[in-house]
CSV table of C-alpha atoms in Angstrom, one decimal:
chain,number,residue,atom,x,y,z
O,1,MET,CA,4.6,45.3,-26.8
O,2,GLY,CA,6.0,42.7,-24.7
O,3,CYS,CA,4.1,41.0,-22.6
O,4,PHE,CA,3.9,40.5,-19.5
O,5,MET,CA,5.4,36.8,-18.7
O,6,LYS,CA,4.4,33.1,-19.8
O,7,SER,CA,4.4,30.0,-17.1
O,8,LYS,CA,7.7,30.3,-16.1
O,9,LYS,CA,6.8,33.4,-15.1
O,10,ALA,CA,3.5,32.7,-13.6
O,11,ASN,CA,4.7,29.7,-11.2
O,12,TRP,CA,7.9,31.6,-9.7
O,13,LEU,CA,5.3,34.6,-8.9
O,14,PHE,CA,3.5,32.1,-7.5
O,15,LEU,CA,6.3,30.2,-5.3
O,16,VAL,CA,7.3,33.8,-4.2
O,17,ILE,CA,3.5,34.9,-2.6
O,18,ILE,CA,3.2,31.8,-1.5
O,19,LEU,CA,7.7,31.9,-0.1
O,20,VAL,CA,6.5,36.2,1.6
O,21,HIS,CA,2.8,34.0,3.0
O,22,ILE,CA,5.3,31.6,4.9
O,23,ALA,CA,8.2,34.0,5.9
O,24,VAL,CA,5.8,36.3,7.6
O,25,VAL,CA,3.8,33.3,9.4
O,26,THR,CA,7.2,33.0,10.7
O,27,LEU,CA,8.5,36.6,11.2
O,28,LEU,CA,5.2,36.4,13.6
O,29,VAL,CA,4.7,33.0,15.3
O,30,ARG,CA,8.4,34.0,16.0
O,31,ALA,CA,7.5,37.6,17.9
O,32,GLY,CA,4.3,36.4,19.6
O,33,ASP,CA,3.6,39.0,21.5
O,34,ARG,CA,4.8,41.2,20.1
O,35,ILE,CA,3.5,42.0,17.1
O,36,THR,CA,0.0,41.0,17.1
O,37,LEU,CA,-2.0,42.0,14.0
O,38,ASP,CA,-5.6,43.3,14.4
O,39,ILE,CA,-8.5,42.1,11.8
O,40,ILE,CA,-8.4,45.1,9.6
O,41,THR,CA,-3.9,44.9,9.3
O,42,ASN,CA,-4.9,41.4,8.4
O,43,CYS,CA,-6.4,41.5,5.7
O,44,LEU,CA,-4.2,45.2,4.2
O,45,VAL,CA,-0.8,42.2,5.0
O,46,SER,CA,-2.4,39.3,3.3
O,47,GLU,CA,-3.9,40.5,0.2
O,48,GLY,CA,-0.8,42.6,0.4
O,49,ILE,CA,1.7,40.0,0.3
O,50,ILE,CA,-0.3,38.4,-3.1
O,51,LEU,CA,-0.5,41.9,-4.7
O,52,ALA,CA,2.8,43.0,-3.5
O,53,PRO,CA,4.5,40.3,-6.1
O,54,ALA,CA,2.4,41.0,-8.9
O,55,ILE,CA,3.6,44.3,-9.3
O,56,LEU,CA,7.1,44.0,-9.6
O,57,PHE,CA,6.9,41.2,-12.0
O,58,LEU,CA,4.7,43.6,-13.6
O,59,LEU,CA,7.4,46.5,-13.9
O,60,PRO,CA,9.3,45.2,-16.2
O,61,THR,CA,6.7,44.8,-18.9
O,62,LYS,CA,6.3,47.7,-21.7
O,63,SER,CA,2.3,46.8,-21.8
O,64,ARG,CA,-0.4,49.2,-20.4
O,65,MET,CA,-1.9,47.4,-17.9
O,66,ASN,CA,-5.1,47.1,-18.7
O,67,GLU,CA,-2.6,45.0,-22.2
O,68,VAL,CA,-1.8,43.1,-19.9
O,69,LEU,CA,-4.2,41.9,-17.4
O,70,GLY,CA,-7.6,42.3,-20.0
O,71,PHE,CA,-8.6,45.8,-17.9
O,72,HIS,CA,-11.6,45.5,-20.9
O,73,ARG,CA,-14.6,47.6,-21.5
O,74,ILE,CA,-18.1,45.1,-21.2
O,75,ARG,CA,-21.7,45.7,-21.6
O,76,ILE,CA,-24.6,47.5,-19.0
O,77,SER,CA,-26.7,44.2,-19.4
O,78,THR,CA,-22.8,42.7,-19.0
O,79,PHE,CA,-23.2,43.5,-15.6
O,80,PHE,CA,-26.4,42.5,-14.6
O,81,MET,CA,-25.9,38.7,-15.8
O,82,ILE,CA,-23.3,38.7,-14.3
O,83,PHE,CA,-24.4,39.5,-10.8
O,84,LEU,CA,-27.0,36.0,-12.0
O,85,PHE,CA,-24.2,34.6,-12.8
O,86,THR,CA,-23.2,35.2,-9.3
O,87,VAL,CA,-26.5,34.5,-7.1
O,88,LEU,CA,-26.9,31.6,-9.3
O,89,ILE,CA,-23.1,29.2,-8.9
O,90,MET,CA,-23.5,30.6,-5.0
O,91,PRO,CA,-25.7,27.2,-4.0
O,92,LEU,CA,-22.8,25.0,-5.6
O,93,VAL,CA,-20.0,27.0,-3.5
O,94,THR,CA,-21.9,26.6,-0.8
O,95,VAL,CA,-22.5,23.1,-0.8
O,96,LEU,CA,-18.2,22.4,-1.5
O,97,ASN,CA,-18.4,24.4,2.0
O,98,ALA,CA,-20.1,22.3,3.9
O,99,LEU,CA,-18.7,20.0,2.5
O,100,SER,CA,-14.7,20.7,3.6
O,101,MET,CA,-16.2,21.0,7.2
O,102,PHE,CA,-17.1,17.1,7.3
O,103,PHE,CA,-13.7,17.2,8.1
O,104,THR,CA,-12.0,20.7,8.7
O,105,ASP,CA,-13.7,23.6,10.8
O,106,ASN,CA,-15.1,26.5,8.6
O,107,ALA,CA,-11.8,28.4,7.9
O,108,VAL,CA,-13.9,32.5,7.2
O,109,ALA,CA,-15.9,31.8,10.4
O,110,ALA,CA,-13.4,31.4,12.6
O,111,MET,CA,-12.5,35.3,12.2
O,112,GLN,CA,-15.9,35.8,12.8
O,113,GLY,CA,-15.6,37.3,16.1
O,114,ASP,CA,-12.8,39.7,15.5
O,115,ILE,CA,-15.1,40.8,12.4
O,116,LEU,CA,-17.9,40.7,13.8
O,117,GLY,CA,-15.8,43.3,15.8
O,118,VAL,CA,-14.7,45.7,13.0
O,119,SER,CA,-17.1,48.6,11.5
O,120,PHE,CA,-19.1,47.2,8.3
O,121,PRO,CA,-18.2,49.7,6.2
O,122,VAL,CA,-14.2,48.6,7.2
O,123,MET,CA,-15.1,45.2,6.8
O,124,TRP,CA,-16.5,46.0,3.2
O,125,LEU,CA,-14.8,47.9,1.5
O,126,LEU,CA,-11.6,45.1,3.3
O,127,MET,CA,-13.3,42.1,2.0
O,128,GLY,CA,-15.6,43.1,-0.1
O,129,VAL,CA,-13.9,45.0,-3.4
O,130,TYR,CA,-10.1,44.9,-1.9
O,131,GLY,CA,-10.0,41.1,-1.2
O,132,PRO,CA,-11.7,40.1,-4.9
O,133,PHE,CA,-9.2,43.3,-6.7
O,134,CYS,CA,-6.1,41.8,-5.4
O,135,GLU,CA,-6.4,38.3,-6.1
O,136,GLU,CA,-8.2,38.8,-9.2
O,137,PHE,CA,-5.4,41.2,-10.3
O,138,VAL,CA,-2.4,38.1,-9.7
O,139,PHE,CA,-4.8,35.2,-9.9
O,140,ARG,CA,-7.6,35.7,-12.9
O,141,GLY,CA,-4.8,38.4,-14.3
O,142,ALA,CA,-1.0,37.7,-13.8
O,143,ILE,CA,-1.2,34.2,-13.5
O,144,TYR,CA,-3.7,32.7,-16.2
O,145,GLY,CA,-2.9,35.3,-18.2
O,146,GLY,CA,0.7,33.8,-18.0
O,147,TYR,CA,-0.5,30.4,-19.0
O,148,LYS,CA,-2.6,30.8,-21.2
O,149,LYS,CA,0.2,32.9,-23.2
O,150,SER,CA,1.9,29.9,-22.7
O,151,GLY,CA,-0.8,27.2,-24.2
O,152,GLY,CA,-3.9,25.6,-23.8
O,153,VAL,CA,-7.0,26.9,-21.6
O,154,VAL,CA,-8.1,24.6,-20.4
O,155,GLY,CA,-4.9,23.8,-17.9
O,156,ALA,CA,-4.0,27.4,-17.7
O,157,ILE,CA,-7.4,27.4,-16.1
O,158,LEU,CA,-7.5,24.1,-13.7
O,159,LEU,CA,-3.9,24.9,-13.1
O,160,SER,CA,-4.6,29.4,-11.9
O,161,SER,CA,-7.4,27.9,-9.9
O,162,LEU,CA,-5.5,25.7,-8.1
O,163,ALA,CA,-3.1,28.3,-7.5
O,164,PHE,CA,-5.2,30.5,-5.9
O,165,GLY,CA,-7.8,27.8,-4.1
O,166,LEU,CA,-4.4,26.6,-2.0
O,167,MET,CA,-3.2,30.0,-1.9
O,168,HIS,CA,-6.3,29.7,0.8
O,169,MET,CA,-3.6,27.9,3.1
O,170,ASN,CA,-6.6,26.3,3.9
O,171,PHE,CA,-8.5,22.8,3.1
O,172,ASN,CA,-11.6,24.5,4.2
O,173,GLN,CA,-11.0,27.6,1.3
O,174,ALA,CA,-9.4,25.9,-0.2
O,175,ILE,CA,-11.4,23.5,-2.1
O,176,TYR,CA,-14.3,25.6,-2.4
O,177,ALA,CA,-12.3,28.7,-4.1
O,178,PHE,CA,-10.9,25.7,-6.3
O,179,VAL,CA,-14.1,25.9,-8.1
O,180,ILE,CA,-15.0,29.6,-7.6
O,181,GLY,CA,-11.2,30.3,-9.3
O,182,ILE,CA,-12.7,28.1,-12.1
O,183,LEU,CA,-16.5,29.7,-13.4
O,184,LEU,CA,-14.0,32.9,-12.8
O,185,SER,CA,-11.5,32.1,-15.2
O,186,MET,CA,-14.6,30.4,-17.8
O,187,LEU,CA,-16.3,34.2,-16.8
O,188,VAL,CA,-12.8,35.6,-18.4
O,189,GLU,CA,-13.3,34.4,-21.7
O,190,ALA,CA,-17.3,34.3,-21.6
O,191,THR,CA,-16.8,38.7,-21.3
O,192,GLY,CA,-13.3,39.6,-22.4
O,193,SER,CA,-12.5,40.9,-19.1
O,194,LEU,CA,-11.0,41.0,-16.0
O,195,TRP,CA,-13.8,43.7,-14.8
O,196,ALA,CA,-15.8,40.8,-15.2
O,197,SER,CA,-14.3,37.7,-12.5
O,198,VAL,CA,-13.6,41.8,-10.1
O,199,PHE,CA,-17.3,42.7,-10.3
O,200,CYS,CA,-18.0,38.6,-9.7
O,201,HIS,CA,-16.4,37.7,-6.9
O,202,MET,CA,-16.6,40.8,-5.3
O,203,ILE,CA,-20.2,40.3,-5.4
O,204,PHE,CA,-19.9,37.0,-4.2
O,205,ASN,CA,-17.8,38.8,-0.8
O,206,SER,CA,-19.7,41.4,-0.4
O,207,PHE,CA,-23.0,39.0,-0.1
O,208,SER,CA,-20.8,36.6,3.0
O,209,VAL,CA,-19.3,40.2,4.8
O,210,CYS,CA,-23.4,40.9,4.3
O,211,MET,CA,-25.0,37.7,5.5
O,212,MET,CA,-22.3,37.4,8.6
O,213,PHE,CA,-23.2,41.2,10.2
O,214,LEU,CA,-26.9,41.0,9.1
O,215,SER,CA,-26.7,37.6,10.6
O,216,ASP,CA,-24.7,38.9,14.0
O,217,TRP,CA,-27.8,41.3,14.2
O,218,MET,CA,-30.8,39.3,14.2
O,219,MET,CA,-28.8,36.7,16.5
O,220,ASN,CA,-28.5,39.5,19.2
O,221,THR,CA,-32.1,41.0,18.3
O,222,PHE,CA,-33.5,38.1,18.8
O,223,TYR,CA,-32.0,35.0,20.8
O,224,GLY,CA,-29.8,37.9,22.4
O,225,GLY,CA,-26.8,35.4,21.7
O,226,MET,CA,-23.6,36.3,19.2
O,227,MET,CA,-24.4,34.5,15.7
O,228,SER,CA,-20.7,32.0,16.7
O,229,ASP,CA,-22.0,30.8,20.7
O,230,VAL,CA,-24.8,29.8,17.6
O,231,GLN,CA,-22.8,27.8,14.9
O,232,ALA,CA,-20.7,26.0,17.6
O,233,GLU,CA,-23.9,23.6,18.3
O,234,ILE,CA,-24.1,22.9,14.5
O,235,THR,CA,-23.7,18.4,14.5
O,236,ASN,CA,-22.9,16.6,11.9
O,237,VAL,CA,-26.7,15.3,11.2
O,238,GLU,CA,-27.4,20.1,11.1
O,239,LEU,CA,-24.8,20.0,8.2
O,240,MET,CA,-26.2,17.0,6.5
O,241,ALA,CA,-29.2,18.0,6.7
O,242,ALA,CA,-28.3,21.4,5.1
O,243,LEU,CA,-25.9,20.1,2.4
O,244,SER,CA,-28.4,17.5,1.1
O,245,VAL,CA,-31.0,21.0,1.0
O,246,TYR,CA,-28.0,23.2,-0.5
O,247,LEU,CA,-27.0,20.0,-2.8
O,248,VAL,CA,-30.8,19.8,-5.0
O,249,ILE,CA,-30.8,23.7,-4.7
O,250,ALA,CA,-27.1,24.2,-6.5
O,251,ALA,CA,-28.1,20.7,-9.7
O,252,VAL,CA,-31.1,23.3,-10.5
O,253,THR,CA,-28.7,26.9,-10.3
O,254,THR,CA,-25.6,25.0,-11.5
O,255,PRO,CA,-27.3,24.1,-15.1
O,256,ILE,CA,-28.9,27.6,-15.4
O,257,ALA,CA,-25.5,29.5,-14.5
O,258,ILE,CA,-24.0,27.9,-17.4
O,259,CYS,CA,-26.5,29.3,-19.4
O,260,VAL,CA,-26.1,32.3,-18.2
O,261,LEU,CA,-22.4,32.4,-19.0
O,262,ALA,CA,-23.5,31.0,-22.6
O,263,TRP,CA,-25.4,34.2,-23.2
O,264,MET,CA,-22.9,36.5,-21.8
O,265,VAL,CA,-20.8,35.6,-24.4
O,266,LYS,CA,-23.3,36.0,-27.7
O,267,ASN,CA,-23.4,39.8,-25.7
O,268,GLU,CA,-19.8,39.5,-25.8
O,269,LYS,CA,-19.6,38.9,-29.6
O,270,ARG,CA,-16.8,36.4,-29.0
O,271,VAL,CA,-18.3,32.9,-30.4
O,272,GLU,CA,-15.7,33.1,-32.4
O,273,ILE,CA,-13.7,33.2,-29.9
O,274,VAL,CA,-14.0,31.2,-27.2
O,275,LYS,CA,-14.8,28.6,-30.2
O,276,ASN,CA,-10.7,29.0,-31.3
O,277,LEU,CA,-10.1,28.8,-27.3
O,278,ARG,CA,-11.5,25.2,-27.5
O,279,ALA,CA,-8.2,24.5,-30.8
O,280,GLN,CA,-6.1,26.5,-29.0
O,281,ARG,CA,-2.0,24.1,-27.5
O,282,ALA,CA,0.3,24.3,-25.2
O,283,GLN,CA,3.5,26.0,-27.7
O,284,GLN,CA,6.4,23.7,-28.8
O,285,GLY,CA,8.2,23.9,-26.1
O,286,GLU,CA,6.0,25.2,-23.2
O,287,TYR,CA,5.4,23.7,-20.5
O,288,LEU,CA,2.7,24.9,-17.6
O,289,ILE,CA,4.2,23.1,-15.0
O,290,SER,CA,7.2,23.6,-13.8
O,291,ILE,CA,9.8,22.5,-10.3
O,292,PRO,CA,7.9,26.6,-9.1
O,293,PHE,CA,4.7,25.9,-9.2
O,294,ILE,CA,5.7,21.8,-7.7
O,295,ILE,CA,7.8,23.4,-5.1
O,296,ALA,CA,4.8,26.1,-4.6
O,297,VAL,CA,2.3,23.0,-4.4
O,298,VAL,CA,4.2,21.5,-2.1
O,299,LEU,CA,5.1,24.4,0.8
O,300,CYS,CA,1.2,24.7,0.8
O,301,LEU,CA,-0.5,21.0,1.2
O,302,GLY,CA,3.1,20.9,3.3
O,303,PHE,CA,2.1,24.7,5.3
O,304,MET,CA,-2.3,23.5,5.9
O,305,SER,CA,-1.3,20.3,7.0
O,306,LEU,CA,0.8,21.4,9.5
O,307,GLU,CA,-2.0,23.7,10.6
O,308,PHE,CA,-5.5,21.4,10.2
O,309,ILE,CA,-2.5,18.8,12.5
O,310,LEU,CA,-2.2,21.3,15.1
C-alpha cells in the first residue's frame, strides 16, 4: 500500500495552503464592500482553505484514510485522560497568550463581537468541532505524518507545529499554537491515534467558546455591558498580574500533564514504540526543510508583519 506523502509533499502542501490563504484575502480586500463574509462563512472558508488542498494531496494514495492519517481506535480510559491532559495544559497556553498580548492584540478577542452575534450551538459546531477536526486532519495527520515518513520524530514535531502556528497568520495565535502543536503531536505519538489530538483540540476550543458566551452572559446580567468593553480597559499592570498567577499554576499543571501523557503511553501499550521513536533518524537523502517550506515561512512572516503594521 502506498503512503500519503513524505516531507517534500508535506512542504508543498503547506505552501499551497498559504498561497490559497493569501489569494483569498487579497481577493476580499480588492473586492471591498462587494464581498463581505459573516463570521459563519468566514469560519467555513478559513478551514476549507486548509482542508481542500490536503484532500487533493490525499487523492493519489491507495491506502485507506485511517491507515494514511492514523485514525486508530483508542481505549475509553485514554479518552478520559485526554480530557485531563487538555485541562492541565490550558494554564500554559494562557501564559503564552498573555505574553503575546504585550506586543500584539488578542486575535480571537478581536472577533468576539461577531462570534457572540451568532447562536452558541452554531459557533460551538464551527469552532469547537469543525475547526479542530479540519486542522488536525491536515497538520497532525497529513503534514506531521509526511515529515515523520522522512525522518526523525523531533524534527517532524517541530516543523509541523511551526507550520500549524504560522498558518494562523497572526503573531498572537502563532506563538501559542506552535506550543499546542507540539503537545498535540506528542499526544498522537503517545496514543498512536489522530483521534487523540482531534479530541483534545475539540475540548480546548469548546472550552474557549463556552467561556466566551458564559462571560458575555455574566457581563450583561451583572454589569450591563458587553465583555469586550471590559476587556478594552485591561492595562499592562493587570495583564502582568494575571500572567503571574497563571505562570505559577502552569508550573504545577504542565509537569502533571507530561505525567498523564506518559500514563497514556503505557495504557495504549506503546512504551517500546515510543522508545524506538527516539532512535529514529532521517532517511538518507531526505531533508525535512525544502525550498517550498522556506517560501511558505517567508510569506507567512511577511503577511503577519504587514498586518501587524497596518
